[in-house]
Amino acid sequence: MVVNPLFTVVEIVTILTPLETEMILNWTESAYVVVDYEDLLNLNLTSGAALNWTYGTASGNFSEIGTTGTYFAWVNTSFADSGTGVITIRADKDKYQYKSITVTLIVLALPSSLVIESPEAVFEHDRGDPIDVVVHLTDEYNGGIIQSGITSLYMMFETIRYDLTLNGTDYTWYTTLPQSATADLEPGRIYSARIFAETTNYNPASSVFRIDLQATSTIIELFGSTVPKMEVVYNEIITFYLNYTETEAGVTIDNATILWVHSGFTINETFTYNVTSGLWELQFNTSKMAFGTWGIAFYGTPGDPNLGEDIVDLTITVRKIVTEVISPIPESKYWGWAGYVTFFYNDTYFGGGISNATATYQWGTFSGSAIDHGNGSYSIFVNTTFLETGIRYPIIISFNKENYEVSSGGISLYIEDVPTEINLYTPIDNLNR
């Protein structure tokens, strides 16, 4: 009898592993991206592969560090706007499985400053006289005046908006507060004019000047865990704390309206005064925002007409919920074994398993969706009769769910020959002869 064995030759299974799956950088900085290209058949790093990347409007190639199978590239964040983006990395080599991964970049918008050249920060002013206003924007990270990308620059005074105009010679912006703006105002007060600027790839900037008509100014200050730069996780419940005082005697203002303004989202939130702590508080669920870095402002108006308004700014970065894959211990099985291999998709920030995720697997020539047990556990059915003995096979699983980080895991399964033995025996009839 002639046996004709059938062989299926497949490309060697590979995996790309980045040194960092997520990086936080300022816009215009370059990300140093390092990845290992691993051969899962021989469990070693693979040299001589072609790796390339794409990010935003740009693409490029990786360079190998010697012949180590480790590759690196510099990717400048200015190829895309600030916010959350991904670098797509692809690896290819003859006889090896094509592989691609992504590295998440959280690109922070650069700090900017709105400098009022004229008028002074606080000045006495006769009611009904016009006021000339001249400002410019500066890049607080790289230095210098911001000359382009300014999408909006306007002044708010007594609920009326005044747009500023660009002077293309020295890149200053100017407008005039007309006589009518102050003609009907009550004297004996300080009136605030707030100037706002929004610029692509820069945090919103604002500045204020006050017209002294003998009123008392106020100040809103961030307090406690509420800081100028905050980092939070999506769906996290946080509390903002503000201290609101009038500046002359430092008395706490307990009768006011403090609103959430200028965040880029349709958010209508109002602070509440806590009589015990003497602070203004706002509990907020970050799911009302999106991933990325955002500039927000809180605007306060005292109930006492003799007190002026004030505004405070901060920057908040919202990240996806951090996850991990908990894999079973690698093991060996005899050829012919069939059963389940179970992985656990874990929420490492809030704690507990993550159900209802998209869980895709690959082992041998098979791929599909894992069985979701509803508690974070996901099982893959493996039948070793489709595998060859003496080989260690990788079992890879990848998880994806909205608002959660993408995570992958895997184990190696070694297939052993089935043990056999030969038993010899002599028939009893032969012994009697």
CSV table of C-alpha atoms in Angstrom, one decimal:
chain,number,residue,atom,x,y,z
A,1,MET,CA,0.0,0.0,0.0
A,2,VAL,CA,1.4,3.4,-1.0
A,3,VAL,CA,0.7,6.3,1.3
A,4,ASN,CA,0.9,9.7,-0.2
A,5,PRO,CA,1.3,12.2,2.6
A,6,LEU,CA,-0.2,15.7,2.1
A,7,PHE,CA,1.7,18.7,3.4
A,8,THR,CA,0.4,22.2,3.8
A,9,VAL,CA,3.3,24.7,3.8
A,10,VAL,CA,2.4,28.0,5.4
A,11,GLU,CA,4.3,31.2,6.1
A,12,ILE,CA,6.0,31.4,9.4
A,13,VAL,CA,3.8,33.0,12.0
A,14,THR,CA,5.2,36.3,13.3
A,15,ILE,CA,4.3,38.9,15.8
A,16,LEU,CA,5.3,42.6,16.0
A,17,THR,CA,5.8,43.9,19.5
A,18,PRO,CA,6.3,47.6,20.1
A,19,LEU,CA,8.5,48.8,22.9
A,20,GLU,CA,5.7,51.2,23.8
A,21,THR,CA,2.1,50.8,22.7
A,22,GLU,CA,1.1,54.3,23.7
A,23,MET,CA,3.2,57.5,23.8
A,24,ILE,CA,2.3,61.0,25.0
A,25,LEU,CA,4.2,63.8,23.2
A,26,ASN,CA,3.8,67.4,22.4
A,27,TRP,CA,2.8,68.4,18.9
A,28,THR,CA,6.0,68.9,16.7
A,29,GLU,CA,8.0,66.4,18.8
A,30,SER,CA,9.3,63.2,17.2
A,31,ALA,CA,8.2,59.8,18.5
A,32,TYR,CA,11.0,57.2,18.8
A,33,VAL,CA,9.3,54.0,17.8
A,34,VAL,CA,11.0,50.7,18.5
A,35,VAL,CA,9.5,47.3,17.5
A,36,ASP,CA,10.6,43.6,17.7
A,37,TYR,CA,9.7,41.4,14.7
A,38,GLU,CA,9.5,37.9,16.3
A,39,ASP,CA,9.4,34.5,14.6
A,40,LEU,CA,6.9,32.5,16.6
A,41,LEU,CA,7.9,29.2,15.1
A,42,ASN,CA,11.5,29.4,16.3
A,43,LEU,CA,10.8,31.9,19.0
A,44,ASN,CA,13.5,34.4,18.0
A,45,LEU,CA,13.7,37.8,16.5
A,46,THR,CA,13.8,38.0,12.7
A,47,SER,CA,16.4,40.2,10.9
A,48,GLY,CA,16.3,41.5,7.4
A,49,ALA,CA,12.6,42.3,7.3
A,50,ALA,CA,11.1,45.4,5.6
A,51,LEU,CA,9.2,47.5,8.0
A,52,ASN,CA,7.3,50.8,7.2
A,53,TRP,CA,5.0,53.2,9.0
A,54,THR,CA,2.2,55.6,8.1
A,55,TYR,CA,1.0,58.5,10.3
A,56,GLY,CA,-1.2,61.3,9.2
A,57,THR,CA,-0.1,62.5,5.8
A,58,ALA,CA,3.3,60.9,5.9
A,59,SER,CA,5.0,57.5,5.7
A,60,GLY,CA,8.5,56.1,6.1
A,61,ASN,CA,10.7,53.1,6.7
A,62,PHE,CA,12.1,51.5,9.8
A,63,SER,CA,15.8,50.9,10.2
A,64,GLU,CA,17.1,47.7,11.9
A,65,ILE,CA,19.5,48.0,14.9
A,66,GLY,CA,22.3,45.9,13.5
A,67,THR,CA,21.0,42.4,12.8
A,68,THR,CA,19.0,42.0,16.0
A,69,GLY,CA,15.5,41.8,14.6
A,70,THR,CA,14.7,45.1,16.5
A,71,TYR,CA,13.8,48.0,14.3
A,72,PHE,CA,13.3,51.7,14.9
A,73,ALA,CA,12.0,54.9,13.3
A,74,TRP,CA,11.5,58.6,14.2
A,75,VAL,CA,8.0,59.9,13.5
A,76,ASN,CA,7.3,63.6,13.7
A,77,THR,CA,3.9,64.4,15.3
A,78,SER,CA,3.5,67.4,13.0
A,79,PHE,CA,2.4,65.0,10.2
A,80,ALA,CA,-1.1,65.1,11.9
A,81,ASP,CA,-3.0,67.4,14.1
A,82,SER,CA,-2.9,67.2,17.9
A,83,GLY,CA,-5.2,64.7,19.6
A,84,THR,CA,-5.2,60.9,19.6
A,85,GLY,CA,-3.9,59.2,16.5
A,86,VAL,CA,-2.2,56.0,15.6
A,87,ILE,CA,1.0,55.0,13.8
A,88,THR,CA,0.4,52.0,11.6
A,89,ILE,CA,3.4,49.7,11.3
A,90,ARG,CA,3.7,46.9,8.7
A,91,ALA,CA,6.3,44.2,8.5
A,92,ASP,CA,7.0,41.9,5.5
A,93,LYS,CA,9.6,39.3,4.7
A,94,ASP,CA,9.7,36.4,2.3
A,95,LYS,CA,8.4,33.1,3.8
A,96,TYR,CA,7.2,35.0,6.9
A,97,GLN,CA,3.7,36.1,7.7
A,98,TYR,CA,2.9,39.7,6.9
A,99,LYS,CA,2.1,41.5,10.1
A,100,SER,CA,0.8,45.0,11.1
A,101,ILE,CA,0.2,46.7,14.4
A,102,THR,CA,-0.6,50.2,15.6
A,103,VAL,CA,1.0,52.4,18.2
A,104,THR,CA,-1.2,55.1,19.8
A,105,LEU,CA,0.1,58.6,20.0
A,106,ILE,CA,-1.6,61.0,22.4
A,107,VAL,CA,-0.3,64.3,20.9
A,108,LEU,CA,-0.8,67.2,23.2
A,109,ALA,CA,-1.7,70.6,21.8
A,110,LEU,CA,1.1,73.1,22.5
A,111,PRO,CA,0.6,75.8,25.1
A,112,SER,CA,0.0,79.2,23.8
A,113,SER,CA,-0.3,82.6,25.4
A,114,LEU,CA,-2.4,85.6,24.4
A,115,VAL,CA,-0.4,88.7,25.2
A,116,ILE,CA,-2.3,92.0,25.4
A,117,GLU,CA,-0.1,94.8,24.2
A,118,SER,CA,-2.7,97.5,24.7
A,119,PRO,CA,-4.5,98.5,26.9
A,120,GLU,CA,-2.9,97.7,30.4
A,121,ALA,CA,-4.2,94.8,32.5
A,122,VAL,CA,-6.2,97.2,34.8
A,123,PHE,CA,-6.7,100.8,34.0
A,124,GLU,CA,-9.0,103.7,34.8
A,125,HIS,CA,-11.3,104.6,32.0
A,126,ASP,CA,-13.9,107.3,31.5
A,127,ARG,CA,-17.3,106.0,30.6
A,128,GLY,CA,-18.1,106.4,26.9
A,129,ASP,CA,-14.6,106.7,25.6
A,130,PRO,CA,-13.4,104.1,23.0
A,131,ILE,CA,-10.6,101.6,23.8
A,132,ASP,CA,-8.0,100.4,21.3
A,133,VAL,CA,-7.0,96.8,21.8
A,134,VAL,CA,-3.9,95.2,20.3
A,135,VAL,CA,-2.8,91.6,21.1
A,136,HIS,CA,-0.6,88.8,19.8
A,137,LEU,CA,-0.3,85.0,20.3
A,138,THR,CA,3.0,83.3,21.3
A,139,ASP,CA,4.1,79.7,21.1
A,140,GLU,CA,5.0,78.9,24.7
A,141,TYR,CA,6.7,75.6,23.7
A,142,ASN,CA,8.9,76.5,20.7
A,143,GLY,CA,8.9,80.3,21.3
A,144,GLY,CA,8.0,83.1,18.9
A,145,ILE,CA,4.8,84.6,17.6
A,146,ILE,CA,2.1,82.3,16.2
A,147,GLN,CA,1.6,83.5,12.6
A,148,SER,CA,-0.8,81.0,11.2
A,149,GLY,CA,-3.5,78.5,12.1
A,150,ILE,CA,-5.5,80.9,14.2
A,151,THR,CA,-9.1,80.0,13.6
A,152,SER,CA,-10.8,82.4,15.9
A,153,LEU,CA,-9.7,85.5,17.9
A,154,TYR,CA,-12.4,87.6,19.5
A,155,MET,CA,-13.2,89.7,22.6
A,156,MET,CA,-16.2,89.4,24.8
A,157,PHE,CA,-17.4,92.4,26.7
A,158,GLU,CA,-20.8,92.6,28.4
A,159,THR,CA,-22.1,89.6,26.4
A,160,ILE,CA,-21.2,91.3,23.1
A,161,ARG,CA,-18.6,89.8,20.8
A,162,TYR,CA,-16.0,91.8,19.0
A,163,ASP,CA,-13.8,90.0,16.4
A,164,LEU,CA,-10.2,91.1,16.1
A,165,THR,CA,-8.4,91.7,12.7
A,166,LEU,CA,-5.0,90.5,11.7
A,167,ASN,CA,-2.2,92.9,11.0
A,168,GLY,CA,-0.2,91.0,8.4
A,169,THR,CA,2.9,93.1,8.9
A,170,ASP,CA,3.7,92.2,12.5
A,171,TYR,CA,1.1,89.5,13.1
A,172,THR,CA,-0.7,91.4,15.8
A,173,TRP,CA,-4.5,91.5,16.1
A,174,TYR,CA,-6.5,94.6,16.8
A,175,THR,CA,-10.0,96.0,17.4
A,176,THR,CA,-11.6,98.9,19.1
A,177,LEU,CA,-14.1,98.8,21.9
A,178,PRO,CA,-16.6,101.5,20.7
A,179,GLN,CA,-17.9,104.4,22.8
A,180,SER,CA,-21.3,102.7,23.1
A,181,ALA,CA,-19.8,99.7,24.9
A,182,THR,CA,-19.2,101.7,28.1
A,183,ALA,CA,-21.6,104.6,27.6
A,184,ASP,CA,-24.4,103.1,29.7
A,185,LEU,CA,-22.4,101.2,32.3
A,186,GLU,CA,-22.8,102.0,35.9
A,187,PRO,CA,-19.6,103.7,37.3
A,188,GLY,CA,-17.9,102.4,40.5
A,189,ARG,CA,-17.3,98.9,39.1
A,190,ILE,CA,-14.5,97.0,37.3
A,191,TYR,CA,-15.7,95.6,33.9
A,192,SER,CA,-13.8,92.7,32.4
A,193,ALA,CA,-13.1,92.2,28.7
A,194,ARG,CA,-12.0,88.7,27.9
A,195,ILE,CA,-10.1,87.9,24.7
A,196,PHE,CA,-10.2,84.3,23.4
A,197,ALA,CA,-8.0,82.7,20.8
A,198,GLU,CA,-8.4,79.2,19.2
A,199,THR,CA,-5.5,77.9,17.1
A,200,THR,CA,-5.0,74.6,15.4
A,201,ASN,CA,-2.6,72.3,17.4
A,202,TYR,CA,-2.5,74.8,20.3
A,203,ASN,CA,-4.4,74.9,23.5
A,204,PRO,CA,-7.0,77.7,23.6
A,205,ALA,CA,-5.6,80.8,25.1
A,206,SER,CA,-7.4,83.7,26.7
A,207,SER,CA,-6.5,86.9,28.5
A,208,VAL,CA,-8.3,89.7,30.2
A,209,PHE,CA,-8.1,93.3,30.8
A,210,ARG,CA,-10.2,95.2,33.3
A,211,ILE,CA,-11.7,98.6,33.1
A,212,ASP,CA,-11.7,100.2,36.5
A,213,LEU,CA,-14.9,102.0,37.2
A,214,GLN,CA,-14.5,101.6,41.0
A,215,ALA,CA,-15.9,98.1,41.2
A,216,THR,CA,-14.2,95.1,43.0
A,217,SER,CA,-12.6,92.4,40.9
A,218,THR,CA,-12.9,88.7,41.6
A,219,ILE,CA,-10.7,85.6,41.0
A,220,ILE,CA,-11.5,82.0,40.4
A,221,GLU,CA,-8.7,79.6,41.4
A,222,LEU,CA,-8.3,75.9,40.8
A,223,PHE,CA,-8.2,73.9,44.0
A,224,GLY,CA,-6.9,70.6,45.3
A,225,SER,CA,-7.0,67.8,42.6
A,226,THR,CA,-8.2,70.3,40.0
A,227,VAL,CA,-5.0,71.4,38.4
A,228,PRO,CA,-4.1,73.3,35.2
A,229,LYS,CA,-3.3,70.0,33.3
A,230,MET,CA,-5.4,67.0,34.2
A,231,GLU,CA,-5.3,63.4,32.8
A,232,VAL,CA,-8.4,61.2,33.2
A,233,VAL,CA,-9.8,58.0,31.8
A,234,TYR,CA,-12.9,57.7,29.6
A,235,ASN,CA,-16.1,57.1,31.7
A,236,GLU,CA,-14.3,58.2,34.9
A,237,ILE,CA,-16.3,60.3,37.4
A,238,ILE,CA,-14.3,63.3,38.6
A,239,THR,CA,-15.0,66.4,40.7
A,240,PHE,CA,-13.8,69.9,39.8
A,241,TYR,CA,-13.0,72.2,42.8
A,242,LEU,CA,-12.9,76.0,42.6
A,243,ASN,CA,-12.2,78.7,45.1
A,244,TYR,CA,-14.0,82.0,44.2
A,245,THR,CA,-13.0,85.1,46.1
A,246,GLU,CA,-13.2,88.9,45.7
A,247,THR,CA,-9.7,90.3,45.4
A,248,GLU,CA,-9.9,93.3,47.6
A,249,ALA,CA,-10.6,91.7,51.0
A,250,GLY,CA,-10.2,88.0,50.0
A,251,VAL,CA,-13.8,87.2,51.0
A,252,THR,CA,-15.2,84.0,49.6
A,253,ILE,CA,-18.0,84.5,47.1
A,254,ASP,CA,-20.9,82.1,47.9
A,255,ASN,CA,-23.6,83.7,45.7
A,256,ALA,CA,-22.6,83.4,42.1
A,257,THR,CA,-23.1,81.4,38.9
A,258,ILE,CA,-20.1,79.5,37.6
A,259,LEU,CA,-20.6,77.9,34.2
A,260,TRP,CA,-18.6,75.4,32.1
A,261,VAL,CA,-17.7,77.3,28.8
A,262,HIS,CA,-15.3,76.9,25.8
A,263,SER,CA,-14.6,73.2,25.7
A,264,GLY,CA,-15.5,72.3,22.1
A,265,PHE,CA,-18.4,70.2,23.3
A,266,THR,CA,-22.1,71.1,24.0
A,267,ILE,CA,-21.7,70.8,27.8
A,268,ASN,CA,-24.1,72.7,30.0
A,269,GLU,CA,-22.8,72.3,33.6
A,270,THR,CA,-23.1,74.6,36.6
A,271,PHE,CA,-21.0,74.5,39.8
A,272,THR,CA,-22.6,74.2,43.2
A,273,TYR,CA,-21.4,75.9,46.3
A,274,ASN,CA,-20.5,73.6,49.2
A,275,VAL,CA,-21.2,75.5,52.5
A,276,THR,CA,-19.0,73.1,54.5
A,277,SER,CA,-15.8,73.3,52.4
A,278,GLY,CA,-16.4,76.9,51.1
A,279,LEU,CA,-15.6,75.6,47.6
A,280,TRP,CA,-17.5,75.5,44.3
A,281,GLU,CA,-17.9,71.9,43.1
A,282,LEU,CA,-18.9,70.1,39.9
A,283,GLN,CA,-19.1,66.3,39.5
A,284,PHE,CA,-18.5,65.2,36.0
A,285,ASN,CA,-18.5,62.0,33.9
A,286,THR,CA,-15.7,62.1,31.3
A,287,SER,CA,-17.8,60.1,28.8
A,288,LYS,CA,-19.4,63.5,27.8
A,289,MET,CA,-16.1,64.3,26.1
A,290,ALA,CA,-14.0,62.5,23.5
A,291,PHE,CA,-10.5,61.1,23.5
A,292,GLY,CA,-7.7,63.7,23.2
A,293,THR,CA,-6.6,66.9,24.9
A,294,TRP,CA,-9.0,69.7,25.3
A,295,GLY,CA,-8.9,73.2,26.8
A,296,ILE,CA,-11.9,74.2,28.9
A,297,ALA,CA,-12.8,77.2,31.0
A,298,PHE,CA,-15.1,78.0,33.9
A,299,TYR,CA,-16.8,81.4,33.9
A,300,GLY,CA,-18.1,83.0,37.1
A,301,THR,CA,-20.6,85.8,37.5
A,302,PRO,CA,-21.2,86.9,41.1
A,303,GLY,CA,-24.8,87.6,42.3
A,304,ASP,CA,-23.6,90.9,43.8
A,305,PRO,CA,-23.6,93.6,41.0
A,306,ASN,CA,-20.7,95.3,42.6
A,307,LEU,CA,-18.4,92.3,41.8
A,308,GLY,CA,-16.8,91.6,38.4
A,309,GLU,CA,-16.8,88.4,36.5
A,310,ASP,CA,-13.8,86.1,36.2
A,311,ILE,CA,-12.7,83.0,34.2
A,312,VAL,CA,-10.2,80.2,34.8
A,313,ASP,CA,-8.7,77.9,32.2
A,314,LEU,CA,-7.4,74.3,32.3
A,315,THR,CA,-6.4,71.5,30.0
A,316,ILE,CA,-7.8,68.0,30.3
A,317,THR,CA,-6.5,64.8,28.5
A,318,VAL,CA,-9.0,61.9,28.1
A,319,ARG,CA,-7.6,58.4,27.5
A,320,LYS,CA,-9.1,55.1,26.7
A,321,ILE,CA,-9.7,52.6,29.5
A,322,VAL,CA,-6.5,50.6,30.1
A,323,THR,CA,-6.7,46.8,29.5
A,324,GLU,CA,-4.6,43.7,29.5
A,325,VAL,CA,-4.9,40.1,28.4
A,326,ILE,CA,-4.3,37.4,31.0
A,327,SER,CA,-3.2,34.3,29.1
A,328,PRO,CA,-3.1,30.7,30.4
A,329,ILE,CA,0.2,28.9,31.1
A,330,PRO,CA,1.9,27.4,28.0
A,331,GLU,CA,1.6,23.6,28.0
A,332,SER,CA,2.1,20.4,25.9
A,333,LYS,CA,-0.7,18.2,24.6
A,334,TYR,CA,-0.6,14.7,22.9
A,335,TRP,CA,-1.7,14.6,19.3
A,336,GLY,CA,-5.4,14.0,19.1
A,337,TRP,CA,-6.3,16.2,22.1
A,338,ALA,CA,-9.2,18.5,21.6
A,339,GLY,CA,-10.4,21.1,24.1
A,340,TYR,CA,-10.7,24.8,25.1
A,341,VAL,CA,-8.0,27.3,25.8
A,342,THR,CA,-9.3,30.3,27.8
A,343,PHE,CA,-8.0,33.9,28.0
A,344,PHE,CA,-9.2,36.7,30.3
A,345,TYR,CA,-9.7,40.3,29.0
A,346,ASN,CA,-9.1,42.5,32.1
A,347,ASP,CA,-10.0,46.1,32.8
A,348,THR,CA,-6.9,47.2,34.8
A,349,TYR,CA,-8.2,50.7,35.6
A,350,PHE,CA,-11.7,50.1,37.0
A,351,GLY,CA,-11.1,46.4,37.7
A,352,GLY,CA,-12.9,43.3,36.5
A,353,GLY,CA,-13.4,41.4,33.3
A,354,ILE,CA,-14.6,43.0,30.0
A,355,SER,CA,-17.5,41.2,28.3
A,356,ASN,CA,-19.1,41.7,24.9
A,357,ALA,CA,-15.7,42.5,23.2
A,358,THR,CA,-14.7,41.5,19.7
A,359,ALA,CA,-12.3,38.6,20.3
A,360,THR,CA,-10.6,37.1,17.3
A,361,TYR,CA,-8.1,34.2,17.4
A,362,GLN,CA,-5.7,32.3,15.2
A,363,TRP,CA,-4.0,28.9,15.6
A,364,GLY,CA,-2.6,26.8,12.9
A,365,THR,CA,-4.6,27.6,9.8
A,366,PHE,CA,-7.7,28.3,11.8
A,367,SER,CA,-9.1,31.7,12.8
A,368,GLY,CA,-12.4,33.0,14.1
A,369,SER,CA,-14.2,34.5,17.1
A,370,ALA,CA,-13.7,33.3,20.6
A,371,ILE,CA,-16.5,32.2,22.9
A,372,ASP,CA,-17.6,35.0,25.3
A,373,HIS,CA,-18.5,33.7,28.7
A,374,GLY,CA,-19.9,37.1,29.8
A,375,ASN,CA,-17.4,37.7,32.6
A,376,GLY,CA,-14.2,38.6,30.7
A,377,SER,CA,-13.3,35.0,29.9
A,378,TYR,CA,-13.0,34.0,26.3
A,379,SER,CA,-12.4,30.4,25.1
A,380,ILE,CA,-10.9,29.0,21.9
A,381,PHE,CA,-11.6,25.4,20.8
A,382,VAL,CA,-8.4,23.7,19.6
A,383,ASN,CA,-8.3,20.3,17.9
A,384,THR,CA,-4.7,19.0,17.7
A,385,THR,CA,-5.5,16.4,14.9
A,386,PHE,CA,-5.1,19.3,12.5
A,387,LEU,CA,-1.6,19.9,13.8
A,388,GLU,CA,1.8,18.1,13.5
A,389,THR,CA,3.7,16.6,16.4
A,390,GLY,CA,7.1,18.0,17.5
A,391,ILE,CA,6.1,21.6,16.8
A,392,ARG,CA,5.2,24.4,19.2
A,393,TYR,CA,2.2,26.2,17.8
A,394,PRO,CA,1.2,29.8,18.8
A,395,ILE,CA,-2.4,30.5,19.8
A,396,ILE,CA,-3.0,34.3,19.3
A,397,ILE,CA,-6.1,36.2,20.5
A,398,SER,CA,-6.9,39.9,20.0
A,399,PHE,CA,-9.5,42.0,21.8
A,400,ASN,CA,-11.2,45.2,20.7
A,401,LYS,CA,-14.1,47.1,22.3
A,402,GLU,CA,-15.2,50.7,22.0
A,403,ASN,CA,-13.7,53.0,24.6
A,404,TYR,CA,-11.2,50.4,25.7
A,405,GLU,CA,-7.6,49.9,24.7
A,406,VAL,CA,-6.9,47.2,22.1
A,407,SER,CA,-5.0,44.3,23.7
A,408,SER,CA,-3.6,41.0,22.4
A,409,GLY,CA,-2.3,37.9,24.1
A,410,GLY,CA,-1.1,34.4,23.2
A,411,ILE,CA,0.4,31.1,24.3
A,412,SER,CA,2.4,28.4,22.7
A,413,LEU,CA,1.1,24.8,22.6
A,414,TYR,CA,3.6,21.9,22.0
A,415,ILE,CA,2.2,18.8,20.3
A,416,GLU,CA,3.7,15.5,21.4
A,417,ASP,CA,3.5,12.1,19.8
A,418,VAL,CA,1.0,9.7,21.3
A,419,PRO,CA,2.8,7.2,23.5
A,420,THR,CA,2.5,3.5,22.3
A,421,GLU,CA,3.8,0.1,23.3
A,422,ILE,CA,4.0,-3.5,21.8
A,423,ASN,CA,2.8,-6.5,23.9
A,424,LEU,CA,4.1,-10.0,22.9
A,425,TYR,CA,2.3,-13.2,23.8
A,426,THR,CA,2.4,-16.9,23.0
A,427,PRO,CA,-0.8,-19.0,22.5
A,428,ILE,CA,-1.3,-21.6,25.2
A,429,ASP,CA,-1.7,-24.4,22.6
A,430,ASN,CA,1.9,-24.0,21.5
A,431,LEU,CA,3.1,-24.6,25.0
A,432,ASN,CA,1.5,-28.1,25.2
A,433,ARG,CA,3.3,-29.4,22.2
